mmCIF file of C-alpha atoms in Angstrom:
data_model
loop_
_atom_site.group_PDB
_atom_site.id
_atom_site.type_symbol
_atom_site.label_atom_id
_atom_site.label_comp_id
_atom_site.label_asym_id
_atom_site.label_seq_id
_atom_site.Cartn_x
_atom_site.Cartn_y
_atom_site.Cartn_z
ATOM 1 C CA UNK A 1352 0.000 0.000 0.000
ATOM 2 C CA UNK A 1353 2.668 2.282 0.591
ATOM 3 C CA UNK A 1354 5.020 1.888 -2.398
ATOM 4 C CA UNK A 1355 1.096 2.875 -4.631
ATOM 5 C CA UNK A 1356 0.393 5.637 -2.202
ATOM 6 C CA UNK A 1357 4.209 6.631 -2.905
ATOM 7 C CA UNK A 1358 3.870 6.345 -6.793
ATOM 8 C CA UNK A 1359 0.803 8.515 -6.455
ATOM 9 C CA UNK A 1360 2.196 11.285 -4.982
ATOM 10 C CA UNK A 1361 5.400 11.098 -7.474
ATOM 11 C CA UNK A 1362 2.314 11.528 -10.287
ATOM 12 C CA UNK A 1363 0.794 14.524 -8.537
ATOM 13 C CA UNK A 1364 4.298 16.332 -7.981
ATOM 14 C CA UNK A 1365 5.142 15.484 -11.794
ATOM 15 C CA UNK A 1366 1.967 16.706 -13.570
ATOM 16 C CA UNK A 1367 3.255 19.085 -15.839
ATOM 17 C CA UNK A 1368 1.344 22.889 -16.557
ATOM 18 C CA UNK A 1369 0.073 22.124 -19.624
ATOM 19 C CA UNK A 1370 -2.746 19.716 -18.267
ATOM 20 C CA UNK A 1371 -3.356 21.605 -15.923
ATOM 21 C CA UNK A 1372 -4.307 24.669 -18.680
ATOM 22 C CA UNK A 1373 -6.099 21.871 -20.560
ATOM 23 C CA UNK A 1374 -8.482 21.355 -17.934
ATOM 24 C CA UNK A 1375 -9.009 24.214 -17.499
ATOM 25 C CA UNK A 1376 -10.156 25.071 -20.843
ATOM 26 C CA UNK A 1377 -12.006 22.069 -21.311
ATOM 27 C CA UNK A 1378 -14.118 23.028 -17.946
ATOM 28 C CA UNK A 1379 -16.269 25.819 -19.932
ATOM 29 C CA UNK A 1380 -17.496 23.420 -22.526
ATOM 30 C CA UNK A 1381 -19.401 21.526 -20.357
ATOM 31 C CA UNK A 1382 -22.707 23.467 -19.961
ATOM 32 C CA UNK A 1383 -23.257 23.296 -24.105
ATOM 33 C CA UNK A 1384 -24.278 19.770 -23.435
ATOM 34 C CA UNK A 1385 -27.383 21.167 -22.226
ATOM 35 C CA UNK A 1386 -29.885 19.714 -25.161
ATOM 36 C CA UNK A 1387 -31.859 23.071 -26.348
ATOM 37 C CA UNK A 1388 -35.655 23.117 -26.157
ATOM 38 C CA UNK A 1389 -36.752 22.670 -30.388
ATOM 39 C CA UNK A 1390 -39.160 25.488 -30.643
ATOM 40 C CA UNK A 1391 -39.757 26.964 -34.208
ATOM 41 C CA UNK A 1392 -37.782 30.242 -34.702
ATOM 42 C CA UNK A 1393 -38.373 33.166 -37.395
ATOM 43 C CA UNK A 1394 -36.211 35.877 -37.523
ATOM 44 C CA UNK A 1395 -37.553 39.742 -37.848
ATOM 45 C CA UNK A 1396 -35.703 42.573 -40.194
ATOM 46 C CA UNK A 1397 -36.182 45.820 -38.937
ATOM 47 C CA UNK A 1398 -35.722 47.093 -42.847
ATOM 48 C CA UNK A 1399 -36.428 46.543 -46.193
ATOM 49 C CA UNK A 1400 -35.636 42.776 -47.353
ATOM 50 C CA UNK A 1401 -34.381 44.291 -50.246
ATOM 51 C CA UNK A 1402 -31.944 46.357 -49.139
ATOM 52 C CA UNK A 1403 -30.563 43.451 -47.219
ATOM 53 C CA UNK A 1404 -30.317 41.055 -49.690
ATOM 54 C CA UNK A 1405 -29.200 43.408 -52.443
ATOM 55 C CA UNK A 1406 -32.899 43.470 -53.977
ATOM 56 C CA UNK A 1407 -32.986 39.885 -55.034
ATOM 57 C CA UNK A 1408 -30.910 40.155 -57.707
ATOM 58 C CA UNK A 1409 -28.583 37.209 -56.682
ATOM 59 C CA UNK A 1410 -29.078 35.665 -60.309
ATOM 60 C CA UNK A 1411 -31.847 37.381 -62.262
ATOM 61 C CA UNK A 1412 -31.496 41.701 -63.060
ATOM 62 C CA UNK A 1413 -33.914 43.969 -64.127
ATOM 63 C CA UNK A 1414 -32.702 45.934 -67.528
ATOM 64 C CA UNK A 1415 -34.726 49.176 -68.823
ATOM 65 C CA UNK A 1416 -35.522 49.296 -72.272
ATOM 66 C CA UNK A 1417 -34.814 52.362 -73.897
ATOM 67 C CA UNK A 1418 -37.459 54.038 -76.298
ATOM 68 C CA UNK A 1419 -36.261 53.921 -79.733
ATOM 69 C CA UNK A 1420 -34.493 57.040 -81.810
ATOM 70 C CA UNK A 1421 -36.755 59.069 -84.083
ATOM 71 C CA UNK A 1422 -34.035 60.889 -85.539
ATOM 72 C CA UNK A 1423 -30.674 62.302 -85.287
ATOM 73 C CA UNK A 1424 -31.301 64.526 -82.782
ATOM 74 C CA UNK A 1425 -31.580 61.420 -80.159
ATOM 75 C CA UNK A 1426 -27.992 60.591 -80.201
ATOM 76 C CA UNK A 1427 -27.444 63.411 -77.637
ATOM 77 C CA UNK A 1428 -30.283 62.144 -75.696
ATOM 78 C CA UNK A 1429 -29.285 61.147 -71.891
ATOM 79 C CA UNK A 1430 -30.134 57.538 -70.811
ATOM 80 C CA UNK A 1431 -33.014 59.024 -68.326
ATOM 81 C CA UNK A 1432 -34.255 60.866 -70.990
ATOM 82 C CA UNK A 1433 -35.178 57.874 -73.517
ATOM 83 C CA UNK A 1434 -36.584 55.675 -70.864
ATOM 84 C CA UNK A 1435 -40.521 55.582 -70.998
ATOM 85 C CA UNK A 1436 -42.634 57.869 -68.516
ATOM 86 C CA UNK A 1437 -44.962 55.259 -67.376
ATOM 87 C CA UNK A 1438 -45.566 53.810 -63.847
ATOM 88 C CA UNK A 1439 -44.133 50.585 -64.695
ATOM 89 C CA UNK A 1440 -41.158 51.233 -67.573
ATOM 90 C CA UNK A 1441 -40.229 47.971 -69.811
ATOM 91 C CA UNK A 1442 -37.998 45.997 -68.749
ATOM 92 C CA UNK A 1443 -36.073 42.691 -69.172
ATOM 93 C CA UNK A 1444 -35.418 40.396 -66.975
ATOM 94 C CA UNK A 1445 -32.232 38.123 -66.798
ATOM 95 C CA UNK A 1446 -28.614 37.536 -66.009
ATOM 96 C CA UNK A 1447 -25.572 37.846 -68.599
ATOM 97 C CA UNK A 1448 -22.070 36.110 -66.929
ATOM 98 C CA UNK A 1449 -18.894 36.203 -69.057
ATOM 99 C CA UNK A 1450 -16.527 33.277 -67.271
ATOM 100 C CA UNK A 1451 -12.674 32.897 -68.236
ATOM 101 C CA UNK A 1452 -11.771 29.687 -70.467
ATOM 102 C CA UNK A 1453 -10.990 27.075 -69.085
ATOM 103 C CA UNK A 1454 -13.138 28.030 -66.098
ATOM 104 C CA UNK A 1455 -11.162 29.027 -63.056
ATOM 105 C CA UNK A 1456 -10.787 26.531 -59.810
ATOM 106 C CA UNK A 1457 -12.357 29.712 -57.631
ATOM 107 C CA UNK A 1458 -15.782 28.910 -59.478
ATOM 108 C CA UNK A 1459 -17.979 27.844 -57.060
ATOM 109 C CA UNK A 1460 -18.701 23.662 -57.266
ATOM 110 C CA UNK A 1461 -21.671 22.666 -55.439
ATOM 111 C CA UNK A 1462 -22.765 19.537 -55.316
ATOM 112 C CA UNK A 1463 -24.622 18.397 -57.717
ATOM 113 C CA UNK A 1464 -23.968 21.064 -60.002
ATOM 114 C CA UNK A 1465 -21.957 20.917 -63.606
ATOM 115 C CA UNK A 1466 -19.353 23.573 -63.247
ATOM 116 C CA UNK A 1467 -19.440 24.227 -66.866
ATOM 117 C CA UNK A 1468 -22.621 25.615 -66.357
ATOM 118 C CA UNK A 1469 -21.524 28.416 -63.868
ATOM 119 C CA UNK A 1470 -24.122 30.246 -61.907
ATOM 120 C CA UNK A 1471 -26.790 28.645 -64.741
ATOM 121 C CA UNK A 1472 -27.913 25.848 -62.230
ATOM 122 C CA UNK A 1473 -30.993 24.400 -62.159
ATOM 123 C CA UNK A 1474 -32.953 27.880 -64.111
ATOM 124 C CA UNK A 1475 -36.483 27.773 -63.709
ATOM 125 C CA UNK A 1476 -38.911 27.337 -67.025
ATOM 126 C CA UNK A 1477 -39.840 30.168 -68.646
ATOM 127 C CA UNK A 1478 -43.319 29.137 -69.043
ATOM 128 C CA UNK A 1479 -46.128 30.965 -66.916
ATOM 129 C CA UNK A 1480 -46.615 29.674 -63.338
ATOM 130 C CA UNK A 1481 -49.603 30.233 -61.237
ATOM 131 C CA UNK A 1482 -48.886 31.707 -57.900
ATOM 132 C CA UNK A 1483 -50.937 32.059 -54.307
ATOM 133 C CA UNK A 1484 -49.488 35.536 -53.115
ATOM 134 C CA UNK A 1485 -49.965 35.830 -49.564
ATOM 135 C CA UNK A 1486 -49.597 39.191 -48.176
ATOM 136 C CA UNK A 1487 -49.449 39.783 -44.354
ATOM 137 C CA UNK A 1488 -49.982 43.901 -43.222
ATOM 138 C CA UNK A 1489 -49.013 44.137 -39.990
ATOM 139 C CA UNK A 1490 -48.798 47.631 -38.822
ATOM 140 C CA UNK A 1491 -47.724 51.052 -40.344
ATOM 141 C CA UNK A 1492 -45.928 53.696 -38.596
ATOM 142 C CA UNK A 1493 -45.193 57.591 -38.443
ATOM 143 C CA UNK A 1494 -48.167 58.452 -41.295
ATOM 144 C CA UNK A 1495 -48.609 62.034 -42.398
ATOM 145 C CA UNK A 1496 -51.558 63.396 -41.154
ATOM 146 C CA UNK A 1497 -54.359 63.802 -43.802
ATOM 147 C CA UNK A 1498 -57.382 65.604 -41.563
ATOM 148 C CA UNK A 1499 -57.365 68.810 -39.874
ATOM 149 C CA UNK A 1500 -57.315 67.434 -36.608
ATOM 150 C CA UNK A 1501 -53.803 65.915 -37.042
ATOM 151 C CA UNK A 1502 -54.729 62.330 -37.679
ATOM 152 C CA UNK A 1503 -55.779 59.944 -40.380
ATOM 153 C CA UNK A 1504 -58.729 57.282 -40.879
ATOM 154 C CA UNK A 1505 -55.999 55.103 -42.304
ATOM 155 C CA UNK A 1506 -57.056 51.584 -44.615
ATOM 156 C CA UNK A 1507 -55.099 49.221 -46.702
ATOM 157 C CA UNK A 1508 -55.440 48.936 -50.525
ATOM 158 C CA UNK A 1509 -53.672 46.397 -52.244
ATOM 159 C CA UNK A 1510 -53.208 45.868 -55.997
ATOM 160 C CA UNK A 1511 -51.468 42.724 -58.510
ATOM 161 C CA UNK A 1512 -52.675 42.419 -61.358
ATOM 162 C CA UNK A 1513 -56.402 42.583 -62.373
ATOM 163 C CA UNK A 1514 -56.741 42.412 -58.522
ATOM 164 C CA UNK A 1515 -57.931 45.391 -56.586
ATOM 165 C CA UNK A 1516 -58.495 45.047 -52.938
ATOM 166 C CA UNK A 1517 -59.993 48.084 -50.718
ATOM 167 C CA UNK A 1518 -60.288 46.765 -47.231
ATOM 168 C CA UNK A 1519 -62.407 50.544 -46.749
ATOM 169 C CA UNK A 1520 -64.715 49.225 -44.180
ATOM 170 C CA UNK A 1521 -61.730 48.262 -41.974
ATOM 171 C CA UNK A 1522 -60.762 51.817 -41.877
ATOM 172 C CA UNK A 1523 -59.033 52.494 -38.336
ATOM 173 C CA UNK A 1524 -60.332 55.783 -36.626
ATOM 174 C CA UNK A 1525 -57.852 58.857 -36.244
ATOM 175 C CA UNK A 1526 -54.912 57.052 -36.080
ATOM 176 C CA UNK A 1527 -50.666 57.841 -37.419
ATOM 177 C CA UNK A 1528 -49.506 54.625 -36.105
ATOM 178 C CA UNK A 1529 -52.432 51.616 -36.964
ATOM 179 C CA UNK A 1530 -51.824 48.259 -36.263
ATOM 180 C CA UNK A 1531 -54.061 46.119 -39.279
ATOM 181 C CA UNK A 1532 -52.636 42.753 -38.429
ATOM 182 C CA UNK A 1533 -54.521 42.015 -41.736
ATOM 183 C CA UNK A 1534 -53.443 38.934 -44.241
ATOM 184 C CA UNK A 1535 -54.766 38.531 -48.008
ATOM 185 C CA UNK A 1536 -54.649 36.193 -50.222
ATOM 186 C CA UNK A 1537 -54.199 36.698 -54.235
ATOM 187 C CA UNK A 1538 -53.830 34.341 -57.041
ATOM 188 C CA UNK A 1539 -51.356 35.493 -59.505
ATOM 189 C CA UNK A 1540 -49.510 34.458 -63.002
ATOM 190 C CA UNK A 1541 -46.035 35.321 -63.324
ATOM 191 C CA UNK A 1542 -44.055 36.629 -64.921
ATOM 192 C CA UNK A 1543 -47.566 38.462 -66.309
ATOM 193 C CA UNK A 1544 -48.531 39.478 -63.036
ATOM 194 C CA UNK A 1545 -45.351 40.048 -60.455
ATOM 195 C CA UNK A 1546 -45.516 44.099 -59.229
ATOM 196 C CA UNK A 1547 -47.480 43.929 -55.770
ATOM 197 C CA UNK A 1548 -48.706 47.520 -54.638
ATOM 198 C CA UNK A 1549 -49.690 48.124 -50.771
ATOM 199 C CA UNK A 1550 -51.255 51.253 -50.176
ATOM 200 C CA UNK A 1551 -52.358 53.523 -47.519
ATOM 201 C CA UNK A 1552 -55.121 55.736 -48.074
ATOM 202 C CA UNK A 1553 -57.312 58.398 -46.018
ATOM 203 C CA UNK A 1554 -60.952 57.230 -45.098
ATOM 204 C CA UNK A 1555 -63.259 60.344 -45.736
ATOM 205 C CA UNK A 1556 -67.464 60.721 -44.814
ATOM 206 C CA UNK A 1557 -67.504 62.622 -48.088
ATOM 207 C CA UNK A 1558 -65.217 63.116 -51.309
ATOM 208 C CA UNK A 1559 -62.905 60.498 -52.260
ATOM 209 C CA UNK A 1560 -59.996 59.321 -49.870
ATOM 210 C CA UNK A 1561 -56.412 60.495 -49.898
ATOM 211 C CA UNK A 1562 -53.513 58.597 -50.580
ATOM 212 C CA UNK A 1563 -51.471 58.506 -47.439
ATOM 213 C CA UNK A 1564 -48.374 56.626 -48.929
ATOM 214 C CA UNK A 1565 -47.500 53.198 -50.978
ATOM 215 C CA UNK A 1566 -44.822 50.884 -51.803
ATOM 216 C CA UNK A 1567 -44.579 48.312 -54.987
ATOM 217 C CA UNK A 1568 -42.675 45.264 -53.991
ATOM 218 C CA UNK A 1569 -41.339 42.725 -57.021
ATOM 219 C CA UNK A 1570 -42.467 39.537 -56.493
ATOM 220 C CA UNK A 1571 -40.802 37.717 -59.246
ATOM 221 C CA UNK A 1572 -37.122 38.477 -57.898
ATOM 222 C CA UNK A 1573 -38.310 37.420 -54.793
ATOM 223 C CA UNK A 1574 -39.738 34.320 -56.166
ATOM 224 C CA UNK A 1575 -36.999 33.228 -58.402
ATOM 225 C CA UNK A 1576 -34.441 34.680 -55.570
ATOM 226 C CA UNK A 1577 -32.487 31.577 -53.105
ATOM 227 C CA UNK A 1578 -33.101 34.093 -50.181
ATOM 228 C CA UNK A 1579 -36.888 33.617 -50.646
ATOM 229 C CA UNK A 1580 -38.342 32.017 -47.317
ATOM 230 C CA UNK A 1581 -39.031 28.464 -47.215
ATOM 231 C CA UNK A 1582 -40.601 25.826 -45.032
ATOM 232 C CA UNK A 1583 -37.840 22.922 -46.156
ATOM 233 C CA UNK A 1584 -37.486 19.664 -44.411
ATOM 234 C CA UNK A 1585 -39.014 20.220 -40.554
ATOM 235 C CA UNK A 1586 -38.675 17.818 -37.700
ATOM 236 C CA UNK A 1587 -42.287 17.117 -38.284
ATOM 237 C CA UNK A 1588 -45.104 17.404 -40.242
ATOM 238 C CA UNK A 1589 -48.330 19.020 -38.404
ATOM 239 C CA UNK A 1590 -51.330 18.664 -40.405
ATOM 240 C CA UNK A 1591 -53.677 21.041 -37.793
ATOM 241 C CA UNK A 1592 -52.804 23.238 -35.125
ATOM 242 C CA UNK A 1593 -49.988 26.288 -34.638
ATOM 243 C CA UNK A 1594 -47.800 24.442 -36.260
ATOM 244 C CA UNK A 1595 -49.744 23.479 -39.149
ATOM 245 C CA UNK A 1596 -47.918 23.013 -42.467
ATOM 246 C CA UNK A 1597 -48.387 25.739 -44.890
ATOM 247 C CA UNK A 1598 -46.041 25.276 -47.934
ATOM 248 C CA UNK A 1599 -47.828 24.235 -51.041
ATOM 249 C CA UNK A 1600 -45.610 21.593 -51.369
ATOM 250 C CA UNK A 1601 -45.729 18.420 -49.405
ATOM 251 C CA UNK A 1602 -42.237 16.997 -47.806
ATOM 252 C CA UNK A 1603 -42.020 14.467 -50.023
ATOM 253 C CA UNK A 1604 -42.501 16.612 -52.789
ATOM 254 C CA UNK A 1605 -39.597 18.991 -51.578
ATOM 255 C CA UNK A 1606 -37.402 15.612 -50.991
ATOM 256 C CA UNK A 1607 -38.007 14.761 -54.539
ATOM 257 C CA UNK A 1608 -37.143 18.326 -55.823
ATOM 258 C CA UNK A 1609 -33.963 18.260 -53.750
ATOM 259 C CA UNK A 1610 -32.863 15.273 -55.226
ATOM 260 C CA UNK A 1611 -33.623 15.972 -58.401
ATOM 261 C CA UNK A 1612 -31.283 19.392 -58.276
ATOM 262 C CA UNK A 1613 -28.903 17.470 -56.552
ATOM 263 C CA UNK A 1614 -28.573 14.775 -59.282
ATOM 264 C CA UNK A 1615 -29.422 12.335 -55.835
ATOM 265 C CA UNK A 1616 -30.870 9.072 -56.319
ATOM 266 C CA UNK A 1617 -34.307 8.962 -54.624
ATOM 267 C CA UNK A 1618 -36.092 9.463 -53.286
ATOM 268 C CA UNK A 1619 -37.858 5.594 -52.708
ATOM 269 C CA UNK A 1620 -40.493 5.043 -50.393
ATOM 270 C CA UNK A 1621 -41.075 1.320 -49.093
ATOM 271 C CA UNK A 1622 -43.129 -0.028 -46.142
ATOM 272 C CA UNK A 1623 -43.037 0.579 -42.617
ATOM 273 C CA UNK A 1624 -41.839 4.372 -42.890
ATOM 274 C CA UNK A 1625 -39.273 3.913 -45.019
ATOM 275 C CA UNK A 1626 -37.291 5.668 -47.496
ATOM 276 C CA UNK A 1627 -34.237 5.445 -49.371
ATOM 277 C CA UNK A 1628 -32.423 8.656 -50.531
ATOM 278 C CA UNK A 1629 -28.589 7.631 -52.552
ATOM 279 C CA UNK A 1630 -27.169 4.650 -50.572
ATOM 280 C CA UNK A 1631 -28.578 5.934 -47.196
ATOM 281 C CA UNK A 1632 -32.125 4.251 -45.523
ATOM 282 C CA UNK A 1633 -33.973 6.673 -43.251
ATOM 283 C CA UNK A 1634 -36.663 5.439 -41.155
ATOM 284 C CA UNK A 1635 -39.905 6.993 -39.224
ATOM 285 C CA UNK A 1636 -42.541 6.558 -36.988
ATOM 286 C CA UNK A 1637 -45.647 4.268 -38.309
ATOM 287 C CA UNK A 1638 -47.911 5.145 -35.878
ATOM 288 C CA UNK A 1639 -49.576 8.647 -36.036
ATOM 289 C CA UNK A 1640 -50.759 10.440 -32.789
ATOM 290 C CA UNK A 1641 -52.814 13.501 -32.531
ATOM 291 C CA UNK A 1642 -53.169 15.680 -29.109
ATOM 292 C CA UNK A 1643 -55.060 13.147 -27.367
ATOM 293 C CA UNK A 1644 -53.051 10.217 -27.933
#
């Protein structure tokens, strides 16, 4: 018993510095094991989505077209000058890359993806595609006053296409700051119908109403656009409640379009909640259970 008691004293007095310093550092690590509750996030900008995602231009740019030259007298004509006074000008829509042959190693390879084919991956068709627009109003702040008193009778008009909305009756009473919490829903055809309005205008008892203020938002960029918000894979799949899926597109359906871009085998569904996705087998529950068990 001695000689051990001996040799473990000899340890303690030899323990070098540096193990010490390692514990130490390994000591703050240990509260991150804590397992974090899963509760669905969504993250809030406090300004434009456009200006922080550099209008949604990551692949597809908006180009004015330029009235054509009567005469001579045009070629001195600035750019502003020759495009067309209208609310919405013409415009073309696309994206133009030059790329250095051979293509550079810095050109980005994702997987999946040919890199002949450059920032050209997986372009959507050009053919019309039917839309559901849904367009949450939540508040509006700092309005200019349209009455005499100060205030405003402020109401939400929205506008896409051959679609005219004037929520008038749910006008809200001498107000600069409303809150609507409103939500409407619009059917839509792009690329045909893609410039959303939201106004603001003035109730008034008699003559027409005021415009307060309005913004047009494009929602082709934003469709077309990676940064566009998406449900994706979740944990799980609610069909009712809170959490109730509302993607038009089922899971399965967004695993097969996944694959598909990914050049991914899969995905195949067998029995007893499974499915097969490249060489990899992923199982799930069989048994569905609502709230009550």
């Amino acid at each position: 018993k001695g000689s051990k008691a001996q040799a473990r004293h000899k340890d303690k007095s030899k323990a070098p510095k540096e193990d010490k310093k390692k514990k130490q550092q390994a000591a703050p690590e240990l509260p991150e094991k804590k397992s974090k509750q899963k509760v669905e996030e969504l993250k809030v900008f406090n300004k434009e989505l456009e200006s922080e995602f550099d209008n949604f231009e990551d692949w597809l740019h908006t180009f004015n077209l330029l009235r054509g030259k009567i005469g001579d007298n045009e070629d001195t004509a600035t750019e502003e000058e020759r495009i067309p006074g209208s609310v919405r000008s013409p415009s073309l829509q696309g994206s133009l890359c030059v790329y250095k042959v051979p293509l550079p190693e810095d050109v980005a390879r994702e997987a999946g993806h040919d890199p002949a084919f450059g920032m050209f991956q997986g372009i959507p068709s050009n053919d019309p595609v039917s839309v559901l627009v849904r367009v949450y109003v939540v508040r509006a702040t700092d309005l200019h006053p349209a009455d005499i008193n100060g205030k405003a009778d402020p109401y939400i008009a929205i506008r896409l296409g051959k679609t005219d909305i004037k929520d008038k009756e749910n006008y809200i009473s001498k107000q600069l700051n409303p809150v609507f919490g409103k939500s409407f829903d619009i059917e839509a055809t792009f690329p045909m119908e893609s410039m959303l309005t939201v106004a603001v205008y003035d109730w008034d008892l008699v003559g027409t109403d005021d415009l307060i203020g309005e913004t047009k938002i494009d929602l082709e960029n934003r469709y077309y656009s990676k940064h566009r918000a998406t449900c994706g894979l979740a944990q799980a799949y609610s069909t009712h409640g809170y959490n109730a899926w509302r993607d038009p597109m089922k899971p399965s359906q967004i695993l097969a379009k996944l694959c598909k871009e990914g050049k991914v085998d899969g995905p195949h569904f067998g029995p007893g909640g499974r499915v097969k996705v490249a060489n990899r087998v992923f199982t799930g529950p069989t048994e569905i259970e609502d709230e009550n068990g």
